[in-house]
């Protein structure tokens, strides 16, 4: 099999197309690439600490800080000190951020429907199971390297 035919290359290409499509659909909300996961996490549970957000997004705290700073400038989020521990900063969606999160959620639903419009319910179920298996295999693989 040539490099052009590899499953990994195809998967990477599909993921890039998906992310680019999301980015195109949400740019009207002042949401930039990489920011949708933060919006979704805050829409599910507003007021998380920066550490909680970085851990759940699997990114380093300095990366999250840059993202939050940018989102504060566009009016999507705001930071407030934790009432019980002033050393902890909590991140909250603004009204504009809640609207953007709703727009992102809708864009993701539209895109998911488009991506799988030619799949039968059984094919979607099989594809989900196969992706879970790839995820589990990669997590096991990474744990192996962390344990060494």
mmCIF file with all atom_site columns, C-alpha atoms in Angstrom:
data_model
loop_
_atom_site.group_PDB
_atom_site.id
_atom_site.type_symbol
_atom_site.label_atom_id
_atom_site.label_alt_id
_atom_site.label_comp_id
_atom_site.label_asym_id
_atom_site.label_entity_id
_atom_site.label_seq_id
_atom_site.pdbx_PDB_ins_code
_atom_site.Cartn_x
_atom_site.Cartn_y
_atom_site.Cartn_z
_atom_site.occupancy
_atom_site.B_iso_or_equiv
_atom_site.pdbx_formal_charge
_atom_site.auth_seq_id
_atom_site.auth_comp_id
_atom_site.auth_asym_id
_atom_site.auth_atom_id
_atom_site.pdbx_PDB_model_num
ATOM 1   C CA . UNK A 1 1   ? 0.000   0.000  0.000  1.00 0.00 ? 1   UNK A CA 1
ATOM 2   C CA . UNK A 1 2   ? 1.373   3.436  -0.909 1.00 0.00 ? 2   UNK A CA 1
ATOM 3   C CA . UNK A 1 3   ? 1.542   6.316  1.538  1.00 0.00 ? 3   UNK A CA 1
ATOM 4   C CA . UNK A 1 4   ? -1.315  8.010  -0.349 1.00 0.00 ? 4   UNK A CA 1
ATOM 5   C CA . UNK A 1 5   ? -3.566  5.021  0.359  1.00 0.00 ? 5   UNK A CA 1
ATOM 6   C CA . UNK A 1 6   ? -2.856  4.741  4.079  1.00 0.00 ? 6   UNK A CA 1
ATOM 7   C CA . UNK A 1 7   ? -5.798  4.859  6.459  1.00 0.00 ? 7   UNK A CA 1
ATOM 8   C CA . UNK A 1 8   ? -3.955  7.295  8.708  1.00 0.00 ? 8   UNK A CA 1
ATOM 9   C CA . UNK A 1 9   ? -3.463  9.760  5.866  1.00 0.00 ? 9   UNK A CA 1
ATOM 10  C CA . UNK A 1 10  ? -7.106  9.489  4.845  1.00 0.00 ? 10  UNK A CA 1
ATOM 11  C CA . UNK A 1 11  ? -8.244  9.942  8.454  1.00 0.00 ? 11  UNK A CA 1
ATOM 12  C CA . UNK A 1 12  ? -6.018  13.025 8.836  1.00 0.00 ? 12  UNK A CA 1
ATOM 13  C CA . UNK A 1 13  ? -7.409  14.489 5.595  1.00 0.00 ? 13  UNK A CA 1
ATOM 14  C CA . UNK A 1 14  ? -11.024 13.884 6.656  1.00 0.00 ? 14  UNK A CA 1
ATOM 15  C CA . UNK A 1 15  ? -10.368 15.482 10.063 1.00 0.00 ? 15  UNK A CA 1
ATOM 16  C CA . UNK A 1 16  ? -8.808  18.549 8.405  1.00 0.00 ? 16  UNK A CA 1
ATOM 17  C CA . UNK A 1 17  ? -11.805 18.890 6.075  1.00 0.00 ? 17  UNK A CA 1
ATOM 18  C CA . UNK A 1 18  ? -14.174 18.561 9.039  1.00 0.00 ? 18  UNK A CA 1
ATOM 19  C CA . UNK A 1 19  ? -12.339 21.153 11.119 1.00 0.00 ? 19  UNK A CA 1
ATOM 20  C CA . UNK A 1 20  ? -12.099 23.577 8.201  1.00 0.00 ? 20  UNK A CA 1
ATOM 21  C CA . UNK A 1 21  ? -15.843 23.173 7.545  1.00 0.00 ? 21  UNK A CA 1
ATOM 22  C CA . UNK A 1 22  ? -16.624 23.929 11.193 1.00 0.00 ? 22  UNK A CA 1
ATOM 23  C CA . UNK A 1 23  ? -14.326 26.964 11.098 1.00 0.00 ? 23  UNK A CA 1
ATOM 24  C CA . UNK A 1 24  ? -16.116 28.313 8.009  1.00 0.00 ? 24  UNK A CA 1
ATOM 25  C CA . UNK A 1 25  ? -19.551 27.819 9.568  1.00 0.00 ? 25  UNK A CA 1
ATOM 26  C CA . UNK A 1 26  ? -18.735 29.542 12.876 1.00 0.00 ? 26  UNK A CA 1
ATOM 27  C CA . UNK A 1 27  ? -16.595 32.507 11.832 1.00 0.00 ? 27  UNK A CA 1
ATOM 28  C CA . UNK A 1 28  ? -19.651 34.813 12.010 1.00 0.00 ? 28  UNK A CA 1
ATOM 29  C CA . UNK A 1 29  ? -19.659 34.299 15.808 1.00 0.00 ? 29  UNK A CA 1
ATOM 30  C CA . UNK A 1 30  ? -16.068 35.622 16.286 1.00 0.00 ? 30  UNK A CA 1
ATOM 31  C CA . UNK A 1 31  ? -15.002 32.071 17.129 1.00 0.00 ? 31  UNK A CA 1
ATOM 32  C CA . UNK A 1 32  ? -11.550 31.166 15.876 1.00 0.00 ? 32  UNK A CA 1
ATOM 33  C CA . UNK A 1 33  ? -10.030 27.743 15.116 1.00 0.00 ? 33  UNK A CA 1
ATOM 34  C CA . UNK A 1 34  ? -9.374  25.750 18.264 1.00 0.00 ? 34  UNK A CA 1
ATOM 35  C CA . UNK A 1 35  ? -11.935 27.643 20.364 1.00 0.00 ? 35  UNK A CA 1
ATOM 36  C CA . UNK A 1 36  ? -15.067 25.474 19.863 1.00 0.00 ? 36  UNK A CA 1
ATOM 37  C CA . UNK A 1 37  ? -13.999 22.816 22.414 1.00 0.00 ? 37  UNK A CA 1
ATOM 38  C CA . UNK A 1 38  ? -13.658 25.506 25.096 1.00 0.00 ? 38  UNK A CA 1
ATOM 39  C CA . UNK A 1 39  ? -17.059 26.968 24.239 1.00 0.00 ? 39  UNK A CA 1
ATOM 40  C CA . UNK A 1 40  ? -18.663 23.518 24.387 1.00 0.00 ? 40  UNK A CA 1
ATOM 41  C CA . UNK A 1 41  ? -17.118 22.680 27.757 1.00 0.00 ? 41  UNK A CA 1
ATOM 42  C CA . UNK A 1 42  ? -18.246 25.984 29.251 1.00 0.00 ? 42  UNK A CA 1
ATOM 43  C CA . UNK A 1 43  ? -21.747 25.612 27.796 1.00 0.00 ? 43  UNK A CA 1
ATOM 44  C CA . UNK A 1 44  ? -21.964 22.218 29.516 1.00 0.00 ? 44  UNK A CA 1
ATOM 45  C CA . UNK A 1 45  ? -20.564 23.533 32.829 1.00 0.00 ? 45  UNK A CA 1
ATOM 46  C CA . UNK A 1 46  ? -19.893 27.240 33.126 1.00 0.00 ? 46  UNK A CA 1
ATOM 47  C CA . UNK A 1 47  ? -17.412 28.604 35.643 1.00 0.00 ? 47  UNK A CA 1
ATOM 48  C CA . UNK A 1 48  ? -14.727 25.943 35.424 1.00 0.00 ? 48  UNK A CA 1
ATOM 49  C CA . UNK A 1 49  ? -11.227 26.703 36.613 1.00 0.00 ? 49  UNK A CA 1
ATOM 50  C CA . UNK A 1 50  ? -8.496  27.112 34.033 1.00 0.00 ? 50  UNK A CA 1
ATOM 51  C CA . UNK A 1 51  ? -6.855  23.934 35.347 1.00 0.00 ? 51  UNK A CA 1
ATOM 52  C CA . UNK A 1 52  ? -10.082 21.939 34.920 1.00 0.00 ? 52  UNK A CA 1
ATOM 53  C CA . UNK A 1 53  ? -10.470 23.243 31.381 1.00 0.00 ? 53  UNK A CA 1
ATOM 54  C CA . UNK A 1 54  ? -6.858  22.551 30.386 1.00 0.00 ? 54  UNK A CA 1
ATOM 55  C CA . UNK A 1 55  ? -7.081  19.019 31.794 1.00 0.00 ? 55  UNK A CA 1
ATOM 56  C CA . UNK A 1 56  ? -10.371 18.218 30.058 1.00 0.00 ? 56  UNK A CA 1
ATOM 57  C CA . UNK A 1 57  ? -9.147  19.641 26.739 1.00 0.00 ? 57  UNK A CA 1
ATOM 58  C CA . UNK A 1 58  ? -5.785  17.849 27.005 1.00 0.00 ? 58  UNK A CA 1
ATOM 59  C CA . UNK A 1 59  ? -3.853  21.086 26.465 1.00 0.00 ? 59  UNK A CA 1
ATOM 60  C CA . UNK A 1 60  ? -1.187  22.848 28.478 1.00 0.00 ? 60  UNK A CA 1
ATOM 61  C CA . UNK A 1 61  ? -2.286  25.704 30.780 1.00 0.00 ? 61  UNK A CA 1
ATOM 62  C CA . UNK A 1 62  ? -0.248  28.351 28.880 1.00 0.00 ? 62  UNK A CA 1
ATOM 63  C CA . UNK A 1 63  ? -2.012  27.352 25.639 1.00 0.00 ? 63  UNK A CA 1
ATOM 64  C CA . UNK A 1 64  ? -5.372  27.718 27.363 1.00 0.00 ? 64  UNK A CA 1
ATOM 65  C CA . UNK A 1 65  ? -4.374  31.117 28.779 1.00 0.00 ? 65  UNK A CA 1
ATOM 66  C CA . UNK A 1 66  ? -3.628  32.421 25.271 1.00 0.00 ? 66  UNK A CA 1
ATOM 67  C CA . UNK A 1 67  ? -6.986  31.077 24.062 1.00 0.00 ? 67  UNK A CA 1
ATOM 68  C CA . UNK A 1 68  ? -8.902  32.644 26.958 1.00 0.00 ? 68  UNK A CA 1
ATOM 69  C CA . UNK A 1 69  ? -7.123  35.996 26.502 1.00 0.00 ? 69  UNK A CA 1
ATOM 70  C CA . UNK A 1 70  ? -8.158  36.063 22.854 1.00 0.00 ? 70  UNK A CA 1
ATOM 71  C CA . UNK A 1 71  ? -11.728 35.057 23.670 1.00 0.00 ? 71  UNK A CA 1
ATOM 72  C CA . UNK A 1 72  ? -11.938 37.746 26.363 1.00 0.00 ? 72  UNK A CA 1
ATOM 73  C CA . UNK A 1 73  ? -10.912 40.357 23.775 1.00 0.00 ? 73  UNK A CA 1
ATOM 74  C CA . UNK A 1 74  ? -13.743 39.265 21.457 1.00 0.00 ? 74  UNK A CA 1
ATOM 75  C CA . UNK A 1 75  ? -16.227 39.234 24.351 1.00 0.00 ? 75  UNK A CA 1
ATOM 76  C CA . UNK A 1 76  ? -16.945 35.493 24.423 1.00 0.00 ? 76  UNK A CA 1
ATOM 77  C CA . UNK A 1 77  ? -15.698 34.698 27.938 1.00 0.00 ? 77  UNK A CA 1
ATOM 78  C CA . UNK A 1 78  ? -14.776 36.418 31.155 1.00 0.00 ? 78  UNK A CA 1
ATOM 79  C CA . UNK A 1 79  ? -12.609 35.402 34.091 1.00 0.00 ? 79  UNK A CA 1
ATOM 80  C CA . UNK A 1 80  ? -13.664 35.847 37.688 1.00 0.00 ? 80  UNK A CA 1
ATOM 81  C CA . UNK A 1 81  ? -11.832 34.921 40.863 1.00 0.00 ? 81  UNK A CA 1
ATOM 82  C CA . UNK A 1 82  ? -13.153 31.887 42.711 1.00 0.00 ? 82  UNK A CA 1
ATOM 83  C CA . UNK A 1 83  ? -15.174 33.123 45.713 1.00 0.00 ? 83  UNK A CA 1
ATOM 84  C CA . UNK A 1 84  ? -13.575 30.505 47.979 1.00 0.00 ? 84  UNK A CA 1
ATOM 85  C CA . UNK A 1 85  ? -9.981  30.680 46.713 1.00 0.00 ? 85  UNK A CA 1
ATOM 86  C CA . UNK A 1 86  ? -8.752  33.947 45.227 1.00 0.00 ? 86  UNK A CA 1
ATOM 87  C CA . UNK A 1 87  ? -5.772  32.148 43.663 1.00 0.00 ? 87  UNK A CA 1
ATOM 88  C CA . UNK A 1 88  ? -8.138  30.265 41.345 1.00 0.00 ? 88  UNK A CA 1
ATOM 89  C CA . UNK A 1 89  ? -9.566  31.934 38.256 1.00 0.00 ? 89  UNK A CA 1
ATOM 90  C CA . UNK A 1 90  ? -12.877 30.677 36.873 1.00 0.00 ? 90  UNK A CA 1
ATOM 91  C CA . UNK A 1 91  ? -13.976 31.119 33.264 1.00 0.00 ? 91  UNK A CA 1
ATOM 92  C CA . UNK A 1 92  ? -17.544 32.042 32.328 1.00 0.00 ? 92  UNK A CA 1
ATOM 93  C CA . UNK A 1 93  ? -19.371 32.509 29.053 1.00 0.00 ? 93  UNK A CA 1
ATOM 94  C CA . UNK A 1 94  ? -20.726 35.977 28.364 1.00 0.00 ? 94  UNK A CA 1
ATOM 95  C CA . UNK A 1 95  ? -24.069 36.489 26.630 1.00 0.00 ? 95  UNK A CA 1
ATOM 96  C CA . UNK A 1 96  ? -22.199 36.673 23.335 1.00 0.00 ? 96  UNK A CA 1
ATOM 97  C CA . UNK A 1 97  ? -20.334 33.493 24.303 1.00 0.00 ? 97  UNK A CA 1
ATOM 98  C CA . UNK A 1 98  ? -23.600 31.642 24.984 1.00 0.00 ? 98  UNK A CA 1
ATOM 99  C CA . UNK A 1 99  ? -24.897 32.683 21.546 1.00 0.00 ? 99  UNK A CA 1
ATOM 100 C CA . UNK A 1 100 ? -21.633 31.565 19.946 1.00 0.00 ? 100 UNK A CA 1
ATOM 101 C CA . UNK A 1 101 ? -21.778 28.223 21.777 1.00 0.00 ? 101 UNK A CA 1
ATOM 102 C CA . UNK A 1 102 ? -25.321 27.674 20.500 1.00 0.00 ? 102 UNK A CA 1
ATOM 103 C CA . UNK A 1 103 ? -24.142 28.532 16.969 1.00 0.00 ? 103 UNK A CA 1
ATOM 104 C CA . UNK A 1 104 ? -21.206 26.146 17.254 1.00 0.00 ? 104 UNK A CA 1
ATOM 105 C CA . UNK A 1 105 ? -23.464 23.368 18.553 1.00 0.00 ? 105 UNK A CA 1
ATOM 106 C CA . UNK A 1 106 ? -25.859 23.904 15.639 1.00 0.00 ? 106 UNK A CA 1
ATOM 107 C CA . UNK A 1 107 ? -22.973 23.951 13.122 1.00 0.00 ? 107 UNK A CA 1
ATOM 108 C CA . UNK A 1 108 ? -21.654 20.675 14.530 1.00 0.00 ? 108 UNK A CA 1
ATOM 109 C CA . UNK A 1 109 ? -25.094 19.070 14.240 1.00 0.00 ? 109 UNK A CA 1
ATOM 110 C CA . UNK A 1 110 ? -25.508 20.257 10.642 1.00 0.00 ? 110 UNK A CA 1
ATOM 111 C CA . UNK A 1 111 ? -22.036 19.036 9.741  1.00 0.00 ? 111 UNK A CA 1
ATOM 112 C CA . UNK A 1 112 ? -22.573 15.651 11.397 1.00 0.00 ? 112 UNK A CA 1
ATOM 113 C CA . UNK A 1 113 ? -25.781 15.193 9.419  1.00 0.00 ? 113 UNK A CA 1
ATOM 114 C CA . UNK A 1 114 ? -23.946 16.121 6.212  1.00 0.00 ? 114 UNK A CA 1
ATOM 115 C CA . UNK A 1 115 ? -20.992 13.831 6.941  1.00 0.00 ? 115 UNK A CA 1
ATOM 116 C CA . UNK A 1 116 ? -23.178 10.797 7.498  1.00 0.00 ? 116 UNK A CA 1
ATOM 117 C CA . UNK A 1 117 ? -26.148 11.462 5.211  1.00 0.00 ? 117 UNK A CA 1
ATOM 118 C CA . UNK A 1 118 ? -25.269 8.443  3.049  1.00 0.00 ? 118 UNK A CA 1
ATOM 119 C CA . UNK A 1 119 ? -24.703 6.082  6.004  1.00 0.00 ? 119 UNK A CA 1
ATOM 120 C CA . UNK A 1 120 ? -27.365 3.678  7.170  1.00 0.00 ? 120 UNK A CA 1
ATOM 121 C CA . UNK A 1 121 ? -28.041 3.533  10.923 1.00 0.00 ? 121 UNK A CA 1
ATOM 122 C CA . UNK A 1 122 ? -26.146 0.237  11.033 1.00 0.00 ? 122 UNK A CA 1
ATOM 123 C CA . UNK A 1 123 ? -23.135 1.744  9.247  1.00 0.00 ? 123 UNK A CA 1
ATOM 124 C CA . UNK A 1 124 ? -23.097 4.659  11.684 1.00 0.00 ? 124 UNK A CA 1
ATOM 125 C CA . UNK A 1 125 ? -23.173 2.236  14.603 1.00 0.00 ? 125 UNK A CA 1
ATOM 126 C CA . UNK A 1 126 ? -20.316 0.203  13.121 1.00 0.00 ? 126 UNK A CA 1
ATOM 127 C CA . UNK A 1 127 ? -18.284 3.331  12.345 1.00 0.00 ? 127 UNK A CA 1
ATOM 128 C CA . UNK A 1 128 ? -18.762 4.564  15.939 1.00 0.00 ? 128 UNK A CA 1
ATOM 129 C CA . UNK A 1 129 ? -17.590 1.197  17.286 1.00 0.00 ? 129 UNK A CA 1
ATOM 130 C CA . UNK A 1 130 ? -14.531 1.229  15.017 1.00 0.00 ? 130 UNK A CA 1
ATOM 131 C CA . UNK A 1 131 ? -13.620 4.769  16.085 1.00 0.00 ? 131 UNK A CA 1
ATOM 132 C CA . UNK A 1 132 ? -13.946 3.768  19.749 1.00 0.00 ? 132 UNK A CA 1
ATOM 133 C CA . UNK A 1 133 ? -11.580 0.890  19.058 1.00 0.00 ? 133 UNK A CA 1
ATOM 134 C CA . UNK A 1 134 ? -9.037  3.208  17.391 1.00 0.00 ? 134 UNK A CA 1
ATOM 135 C CA . UNK A 1 135 ? -9.324  5.597  20.352 1.00 0.00 ? 135 UNK A CA 1
ATOM 136 C CA . UNK A 1 136 ? -8.872  2.785  22.885 1.00 0.00 ? 136 UNK A CA 1
ATOM 137 C CA . UNK A 1 137 ? -5.883  1.386  20.980 1.00 0.00 ? 137 UNK A CA 1
ATOM 138 C CA . UNK A 1 138 ? -4.224  4.817  20.829 1.00 0.00 ? 138 UNK A CA 1
ATOM 139 C CA . UNK A 1 139 ? -4.839  5.461  24.534 1.00 0.00 ? 139 UNK A CA 1
ATOM 140 C CA . UNK A 1 140 ? -3.297  2.074  25.374 1.00 0.00 ? 140 UNK A CA 1
ATOM 141 C CA . UNK A 1 141 ? -0.361  2.858  23.082 1.00 0.00 ? 141 UNK A CA 1
ATOM 142 C CA . UNK A 1 142 ? 0.247   6.217  24.782 1.00 0.00 ? 142 UNK A CA 1
ATOM 143 C CA . UNK A 1 143 ? 0.040   4.691  28.271 1.00 0.00 ? 143 UNK A CA 1
ATOM 144 C CA . UNK A 1 144 ? 2.733   2.221  27.208 1.00 0.00 ? 144 UNK A CA 1
ATOM 145 C CA . UNK A 1 145 ? 5.110   5.107  26.453 1.00 0.00 ? 145 UNK A CA 1
ATOM 146 C CA . UNK A 1 146 ? 4.234   6.991  29.648 1.00 0.00 ? 146 UNK A CA 1
ATOM 147 C CA . UNK A 1 147 ? 4.984   3.884  31.731 1.00 0.00 ? 147 UNK A CA 1
ATOM 148 C CA . UNK A 1 148 ? 8.451   3.410  30.237 1.00 0.00 ? 148 UNK A CA 1
#
